[in-house]
mmCIF file of C-alpha atoms in Angstrom:
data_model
loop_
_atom_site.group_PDB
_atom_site.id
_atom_site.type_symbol
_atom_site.label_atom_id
_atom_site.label_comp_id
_atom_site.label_asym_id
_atom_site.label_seq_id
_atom_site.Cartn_x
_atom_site.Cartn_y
_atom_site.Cartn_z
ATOM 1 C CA UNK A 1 0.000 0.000 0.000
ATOM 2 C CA UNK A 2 0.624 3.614 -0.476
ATOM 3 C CA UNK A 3 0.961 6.147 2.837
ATOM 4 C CA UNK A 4 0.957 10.021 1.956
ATOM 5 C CA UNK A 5 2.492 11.117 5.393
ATOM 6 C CA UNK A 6 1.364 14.762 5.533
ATOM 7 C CA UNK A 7 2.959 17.253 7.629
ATOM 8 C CA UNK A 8 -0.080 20.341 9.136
ATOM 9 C CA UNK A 9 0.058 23.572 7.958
ATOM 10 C CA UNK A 10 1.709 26.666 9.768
ATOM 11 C CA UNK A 11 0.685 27.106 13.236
ATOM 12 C CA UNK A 12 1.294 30.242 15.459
ATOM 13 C CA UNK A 13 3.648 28.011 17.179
ATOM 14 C CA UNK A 14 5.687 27.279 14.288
ATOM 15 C CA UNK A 15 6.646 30.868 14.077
ATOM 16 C CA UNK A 16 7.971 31.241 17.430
ATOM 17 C CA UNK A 17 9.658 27.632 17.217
ATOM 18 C CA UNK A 18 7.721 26.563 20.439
ATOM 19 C CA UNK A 19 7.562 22.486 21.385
ATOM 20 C CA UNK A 20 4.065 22.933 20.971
ATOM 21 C CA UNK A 21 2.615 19.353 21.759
ATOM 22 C CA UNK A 22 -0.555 19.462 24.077
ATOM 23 C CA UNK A 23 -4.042 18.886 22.959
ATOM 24 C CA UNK A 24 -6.118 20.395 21.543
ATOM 25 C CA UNK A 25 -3.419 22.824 20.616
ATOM 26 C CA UNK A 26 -3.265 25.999 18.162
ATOM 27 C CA UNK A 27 -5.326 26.324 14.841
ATOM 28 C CA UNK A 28 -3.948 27.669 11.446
ATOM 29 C CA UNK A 29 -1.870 30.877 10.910
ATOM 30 C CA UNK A 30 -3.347 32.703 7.764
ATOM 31 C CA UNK A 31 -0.143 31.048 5.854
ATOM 32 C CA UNK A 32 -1.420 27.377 7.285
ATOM 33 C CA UNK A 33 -4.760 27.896 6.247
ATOM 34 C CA UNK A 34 -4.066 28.374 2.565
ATOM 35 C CA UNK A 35 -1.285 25.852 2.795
ATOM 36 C CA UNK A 36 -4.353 23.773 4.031
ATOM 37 C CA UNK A 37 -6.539 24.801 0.783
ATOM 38 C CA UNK A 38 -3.429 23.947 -1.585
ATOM 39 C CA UNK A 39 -3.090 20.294 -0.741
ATOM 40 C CA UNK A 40 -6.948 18.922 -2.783
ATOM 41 C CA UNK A 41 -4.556 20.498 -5.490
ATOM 42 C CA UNK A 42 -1.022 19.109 -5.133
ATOM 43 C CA UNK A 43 -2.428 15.610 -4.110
ATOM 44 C CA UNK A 44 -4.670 15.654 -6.919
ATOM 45 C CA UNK A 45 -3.469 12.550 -8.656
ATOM 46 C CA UNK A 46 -3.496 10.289 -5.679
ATOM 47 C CA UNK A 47 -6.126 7.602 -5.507
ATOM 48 C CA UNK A 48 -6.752 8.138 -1.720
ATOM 49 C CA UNK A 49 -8.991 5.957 0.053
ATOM 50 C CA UNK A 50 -8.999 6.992 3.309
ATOM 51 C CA UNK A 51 -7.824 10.289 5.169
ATOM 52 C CA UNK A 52 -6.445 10.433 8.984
ATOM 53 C CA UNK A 53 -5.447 13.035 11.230
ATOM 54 C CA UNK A 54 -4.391 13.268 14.664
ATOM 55 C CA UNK A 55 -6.062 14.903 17.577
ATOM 56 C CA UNK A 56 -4.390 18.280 17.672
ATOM 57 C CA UNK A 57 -6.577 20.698 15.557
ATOM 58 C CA UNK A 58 -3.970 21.699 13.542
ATOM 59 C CA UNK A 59 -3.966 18.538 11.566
ATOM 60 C CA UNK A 60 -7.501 18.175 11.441
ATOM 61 C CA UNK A 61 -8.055 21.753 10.144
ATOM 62 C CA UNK A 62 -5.235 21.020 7.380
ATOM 63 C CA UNK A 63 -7.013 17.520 6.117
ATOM 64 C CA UNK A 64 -10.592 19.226 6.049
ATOM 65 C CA UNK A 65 -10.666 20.697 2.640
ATOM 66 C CA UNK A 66 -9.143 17.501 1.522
ATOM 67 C CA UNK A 67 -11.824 15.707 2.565
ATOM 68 C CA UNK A 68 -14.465 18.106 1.351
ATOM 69 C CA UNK A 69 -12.700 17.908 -1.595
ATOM 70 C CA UNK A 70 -12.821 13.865 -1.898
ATOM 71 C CA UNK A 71 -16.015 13.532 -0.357
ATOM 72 C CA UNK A 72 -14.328 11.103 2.503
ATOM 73 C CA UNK A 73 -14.628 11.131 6.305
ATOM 74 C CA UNK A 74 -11.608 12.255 8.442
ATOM 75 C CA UNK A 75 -10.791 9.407 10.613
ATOM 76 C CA UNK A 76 -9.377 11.426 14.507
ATOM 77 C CA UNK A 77 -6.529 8.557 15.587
ATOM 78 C CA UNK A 78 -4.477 10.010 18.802
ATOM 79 C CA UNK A 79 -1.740 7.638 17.390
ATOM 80 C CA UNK A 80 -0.670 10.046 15.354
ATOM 81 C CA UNK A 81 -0.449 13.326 17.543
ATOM 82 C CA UNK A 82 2.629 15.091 18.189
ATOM 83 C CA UNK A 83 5.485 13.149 19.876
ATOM 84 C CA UNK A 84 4.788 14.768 23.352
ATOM 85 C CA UNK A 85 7.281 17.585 25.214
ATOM 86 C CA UNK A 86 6.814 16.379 28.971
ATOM 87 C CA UNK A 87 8.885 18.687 30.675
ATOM 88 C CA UNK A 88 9.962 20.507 27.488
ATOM 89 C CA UNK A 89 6.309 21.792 26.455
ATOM 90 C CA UNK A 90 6.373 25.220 25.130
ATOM 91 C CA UNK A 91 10.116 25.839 25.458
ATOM 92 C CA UNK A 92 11.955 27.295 22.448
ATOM 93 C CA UNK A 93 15.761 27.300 23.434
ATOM 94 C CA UNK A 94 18.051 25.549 21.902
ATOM 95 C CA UNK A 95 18.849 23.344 24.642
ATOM 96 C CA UNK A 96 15.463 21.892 24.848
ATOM 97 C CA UNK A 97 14.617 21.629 21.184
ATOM 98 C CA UNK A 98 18.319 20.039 21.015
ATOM 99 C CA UNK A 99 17.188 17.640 23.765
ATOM 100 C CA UNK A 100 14.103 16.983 22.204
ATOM 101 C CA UNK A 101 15.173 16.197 18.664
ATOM 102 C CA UNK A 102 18.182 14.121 20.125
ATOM 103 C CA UNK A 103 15.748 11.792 21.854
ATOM 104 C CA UNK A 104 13.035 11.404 19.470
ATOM 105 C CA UNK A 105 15.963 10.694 16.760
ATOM 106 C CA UNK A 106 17.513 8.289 19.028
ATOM 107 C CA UNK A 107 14.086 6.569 18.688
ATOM 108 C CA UNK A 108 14.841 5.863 15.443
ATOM 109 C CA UNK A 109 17.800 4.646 15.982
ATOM 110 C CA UNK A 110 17.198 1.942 18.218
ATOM 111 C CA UNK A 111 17.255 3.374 21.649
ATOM 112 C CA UNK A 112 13.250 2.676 22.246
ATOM 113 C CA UNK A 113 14.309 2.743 26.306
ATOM 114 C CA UNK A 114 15.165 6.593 26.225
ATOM 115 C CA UNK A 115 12.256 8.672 27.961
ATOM 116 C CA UNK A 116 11.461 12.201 27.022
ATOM 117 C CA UNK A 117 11.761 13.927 30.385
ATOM 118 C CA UNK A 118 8.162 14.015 31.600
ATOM 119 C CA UNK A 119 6.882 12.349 28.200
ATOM 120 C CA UNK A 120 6.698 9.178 26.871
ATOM 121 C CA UNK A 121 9.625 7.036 25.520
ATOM 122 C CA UNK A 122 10.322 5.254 21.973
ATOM 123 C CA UNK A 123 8.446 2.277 22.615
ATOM 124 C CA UNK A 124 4.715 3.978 23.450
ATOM 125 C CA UNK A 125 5.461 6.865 20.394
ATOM 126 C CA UNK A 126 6.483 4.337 18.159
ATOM 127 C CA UNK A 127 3.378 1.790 19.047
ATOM 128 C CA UNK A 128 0.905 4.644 18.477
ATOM 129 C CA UNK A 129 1.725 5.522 15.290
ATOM 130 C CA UNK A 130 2.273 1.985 13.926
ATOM 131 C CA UNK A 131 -1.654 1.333 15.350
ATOM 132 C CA UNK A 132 -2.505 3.760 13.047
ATOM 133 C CA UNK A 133 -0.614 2.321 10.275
ATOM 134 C CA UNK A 134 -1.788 -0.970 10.713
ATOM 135 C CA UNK A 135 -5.304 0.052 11.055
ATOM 136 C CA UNK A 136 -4.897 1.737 7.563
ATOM 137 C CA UNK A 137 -3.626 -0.879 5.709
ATOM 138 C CA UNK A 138 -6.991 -2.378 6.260
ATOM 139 C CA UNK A 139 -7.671 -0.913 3.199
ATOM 140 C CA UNK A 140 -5.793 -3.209 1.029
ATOM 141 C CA UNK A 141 -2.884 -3.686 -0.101
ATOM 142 C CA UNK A 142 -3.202 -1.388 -3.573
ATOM 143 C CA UNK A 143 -4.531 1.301 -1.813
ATOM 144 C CA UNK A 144 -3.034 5.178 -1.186
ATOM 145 C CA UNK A 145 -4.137 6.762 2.648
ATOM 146 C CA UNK A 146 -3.039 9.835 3.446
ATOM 147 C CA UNK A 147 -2.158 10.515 7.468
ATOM 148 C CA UNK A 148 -2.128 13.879 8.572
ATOM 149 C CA UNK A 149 0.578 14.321 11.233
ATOM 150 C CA UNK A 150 3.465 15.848 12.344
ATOM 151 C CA UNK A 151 6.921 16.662 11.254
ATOM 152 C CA UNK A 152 8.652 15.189 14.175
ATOM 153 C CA UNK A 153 6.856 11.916 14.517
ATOM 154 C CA UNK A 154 6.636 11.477 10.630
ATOM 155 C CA UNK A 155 10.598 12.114 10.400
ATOM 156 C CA UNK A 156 10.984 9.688 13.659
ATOM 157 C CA UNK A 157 8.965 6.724 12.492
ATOM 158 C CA UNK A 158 10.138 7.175 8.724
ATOM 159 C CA UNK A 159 13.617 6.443 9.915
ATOM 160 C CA UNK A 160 12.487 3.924 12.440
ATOM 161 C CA UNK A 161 10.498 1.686 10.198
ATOM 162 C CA UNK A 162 11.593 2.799 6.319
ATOM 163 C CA UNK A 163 14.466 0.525 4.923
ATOM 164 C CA UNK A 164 15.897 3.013 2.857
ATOM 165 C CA UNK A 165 16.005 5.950 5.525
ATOM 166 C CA UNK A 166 19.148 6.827 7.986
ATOM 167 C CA UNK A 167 18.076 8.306 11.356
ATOM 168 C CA UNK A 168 21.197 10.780 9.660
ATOM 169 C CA UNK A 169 18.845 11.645 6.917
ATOM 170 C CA UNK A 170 15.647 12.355 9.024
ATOM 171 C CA UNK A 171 17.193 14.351 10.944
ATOM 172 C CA UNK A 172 18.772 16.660 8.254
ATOM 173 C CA UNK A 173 15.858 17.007 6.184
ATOM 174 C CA UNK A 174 13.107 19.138 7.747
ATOM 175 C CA UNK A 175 9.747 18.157 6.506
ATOM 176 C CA UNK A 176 8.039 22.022 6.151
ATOM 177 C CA UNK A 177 4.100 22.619 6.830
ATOM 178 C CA UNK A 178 2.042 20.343 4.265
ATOM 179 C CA UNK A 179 5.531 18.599 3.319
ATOM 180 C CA UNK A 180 4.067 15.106 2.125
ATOM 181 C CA UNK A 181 6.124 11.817 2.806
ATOM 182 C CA UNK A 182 5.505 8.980 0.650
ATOM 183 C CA UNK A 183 6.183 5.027 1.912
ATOM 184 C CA UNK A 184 5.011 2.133 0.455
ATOM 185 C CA UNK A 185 4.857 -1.431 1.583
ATOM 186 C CA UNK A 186 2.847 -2.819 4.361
ATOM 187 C CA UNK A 187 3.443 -3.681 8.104
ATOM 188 C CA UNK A 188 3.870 -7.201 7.686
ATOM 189 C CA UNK A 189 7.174 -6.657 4.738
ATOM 190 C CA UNK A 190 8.023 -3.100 5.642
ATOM 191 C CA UNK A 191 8.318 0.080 4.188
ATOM 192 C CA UNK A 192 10.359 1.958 1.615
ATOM 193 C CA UNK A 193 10.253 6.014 1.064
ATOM 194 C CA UNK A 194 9.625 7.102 -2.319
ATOM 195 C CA UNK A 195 10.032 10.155 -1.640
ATOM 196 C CA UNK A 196 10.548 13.187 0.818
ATOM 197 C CA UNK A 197 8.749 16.964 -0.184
ATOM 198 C CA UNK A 198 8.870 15.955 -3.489
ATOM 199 C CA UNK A 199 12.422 14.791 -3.966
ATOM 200 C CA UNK A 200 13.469 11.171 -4.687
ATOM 201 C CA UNK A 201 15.033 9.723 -1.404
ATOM 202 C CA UNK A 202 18.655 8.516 -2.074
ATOM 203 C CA UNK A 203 18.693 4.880 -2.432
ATOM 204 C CA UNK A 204 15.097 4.479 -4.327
ATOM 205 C CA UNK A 205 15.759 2.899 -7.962
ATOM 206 C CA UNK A 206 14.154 3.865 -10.886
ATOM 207 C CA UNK A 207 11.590 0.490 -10.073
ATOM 208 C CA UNK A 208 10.906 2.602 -6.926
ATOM 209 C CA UNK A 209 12.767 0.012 -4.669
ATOM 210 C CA UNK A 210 15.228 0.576 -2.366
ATOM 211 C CA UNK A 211 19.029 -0.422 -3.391
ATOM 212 C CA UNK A 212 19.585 -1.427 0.551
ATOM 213 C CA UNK A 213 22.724 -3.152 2.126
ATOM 214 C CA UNK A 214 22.851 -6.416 3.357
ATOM 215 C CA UNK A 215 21.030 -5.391 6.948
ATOM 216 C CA UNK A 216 18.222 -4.138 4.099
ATOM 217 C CA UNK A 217 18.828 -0.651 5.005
ATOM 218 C CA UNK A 218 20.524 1.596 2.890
ATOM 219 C CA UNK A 219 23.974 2.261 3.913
ATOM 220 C CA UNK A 220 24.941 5.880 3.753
ATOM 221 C CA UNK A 221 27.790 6.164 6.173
ATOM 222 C CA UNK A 222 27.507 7.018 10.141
ATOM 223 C CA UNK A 223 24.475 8.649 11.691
ATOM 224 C CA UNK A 224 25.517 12.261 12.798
ATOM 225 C CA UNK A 225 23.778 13.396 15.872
ATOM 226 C CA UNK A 226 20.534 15.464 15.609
ATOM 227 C CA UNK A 227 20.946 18.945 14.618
ATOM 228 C CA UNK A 228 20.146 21.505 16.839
ATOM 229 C CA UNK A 229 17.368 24.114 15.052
ATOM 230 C CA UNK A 230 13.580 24.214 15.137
ATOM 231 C CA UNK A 231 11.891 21.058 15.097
ATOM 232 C CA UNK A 232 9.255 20.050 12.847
ATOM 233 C CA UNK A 233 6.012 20.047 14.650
#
């Protein structure tokens, strides 16, 4: 099957670079909401059977014209949400937003153990959004759904579960507001990106498969650690 991972549009938060996590959290910017009116547009020749968002408004607000669009029911999973803050919520220095992306990232790579201080660790972020993914591919095998998340949790579990994705890559390619993600496979035989806001991710052949090494990830040297910056929320 076919996953469009869909970051929201532009939140108020965004602009001030706030680790903005709780529910219900902020609506649209003026920006967000015609980001939000663009995607029925860009995503215009995928065959999408089913739409998700998380439980933050943001995302639902971004999928609604979308669905209006498709005629299709928005389907609220909390799976999805935000990978939470804890004790970080609504901090915007660099040390927090450095601590944050380091241990979300180090989700990815393996380290499932590591607790956000106050939040949740790798293994309950991780679980939620494969729920999610799993309950999708109840659609079938040949079919496109497109999950309206976040940036950090799509970047996260993209590097987590994709073949063909370095926790090295994730974390040096910001995923901007209504940046689309695309996977395919299924949970049962995994998952390879096809592509990342529109560009071809390294190691995808022409066939669209990945040209993995013999761990079936694709080997692109060491993982650097996390950048500091804003993170993708």
């Amino acid at each position: 099957m076919r996953l469009l991972l869909i970051r929201h549009g532009q939140t108020p938060s965004n602009l001030g670079h706030f680790l903005d996590t709780a529910r219900p959290g902020p609506g649209l910017t003026d920006l967000g909401v015609r980001q939000a009116s663009a995607l029925p547009r860009a995503l215009a020749g995928e065959d999408i059977a089913s739409l998700y968002a998380s439980t933050l408004t943001r995302t639902q607000l971004t999928a609604a014209p979308l669905a209006a669009e498709r005629g299709i029911q928005v389907r609220v999973r909390d799976g999805i949400r935000k990978l939470s803050a804890g004790d970080l919520e609504m901090r915007a220095d660099e040390d927090a937003v450095r601590q944050y992306l380091t241990t979300a990232f180090g989700w990815s790579a393996g380290d499932i153990a590591r607790r956000m201080p106050g939040g949740e660790n790798g293994t309950e972020a991780l679980a939620r959004f494969d729920a999610v993914v799993a309950e999708a591919a109840g659609a079938g095998e040949r079919s496109t759904v497109a999950l309206v998340s976040h940036g950090a949790a799509i970047r996260v579990w993209t590097a987590a579960r994709a073949r063909n994705v370095t926790v090295g890559f994730a974390a040096e390619h910001r995923l901007e507001n209504t940046g689309v993600v695309v996977v395919e496979g299924s949970p049962a035989s995994g998952w390879t990106a096809l592509s990342w806001a529109g560009t071809v991710v390294p190691g995808v052949t022409a066939s669209g498969a990945a040209d993995a090494g013999p761990a079936g990830r694709t080997l692109r040297g060491p993982e650097p650690e996390p950048p500091a910056g804003s993170p993708s929320d």
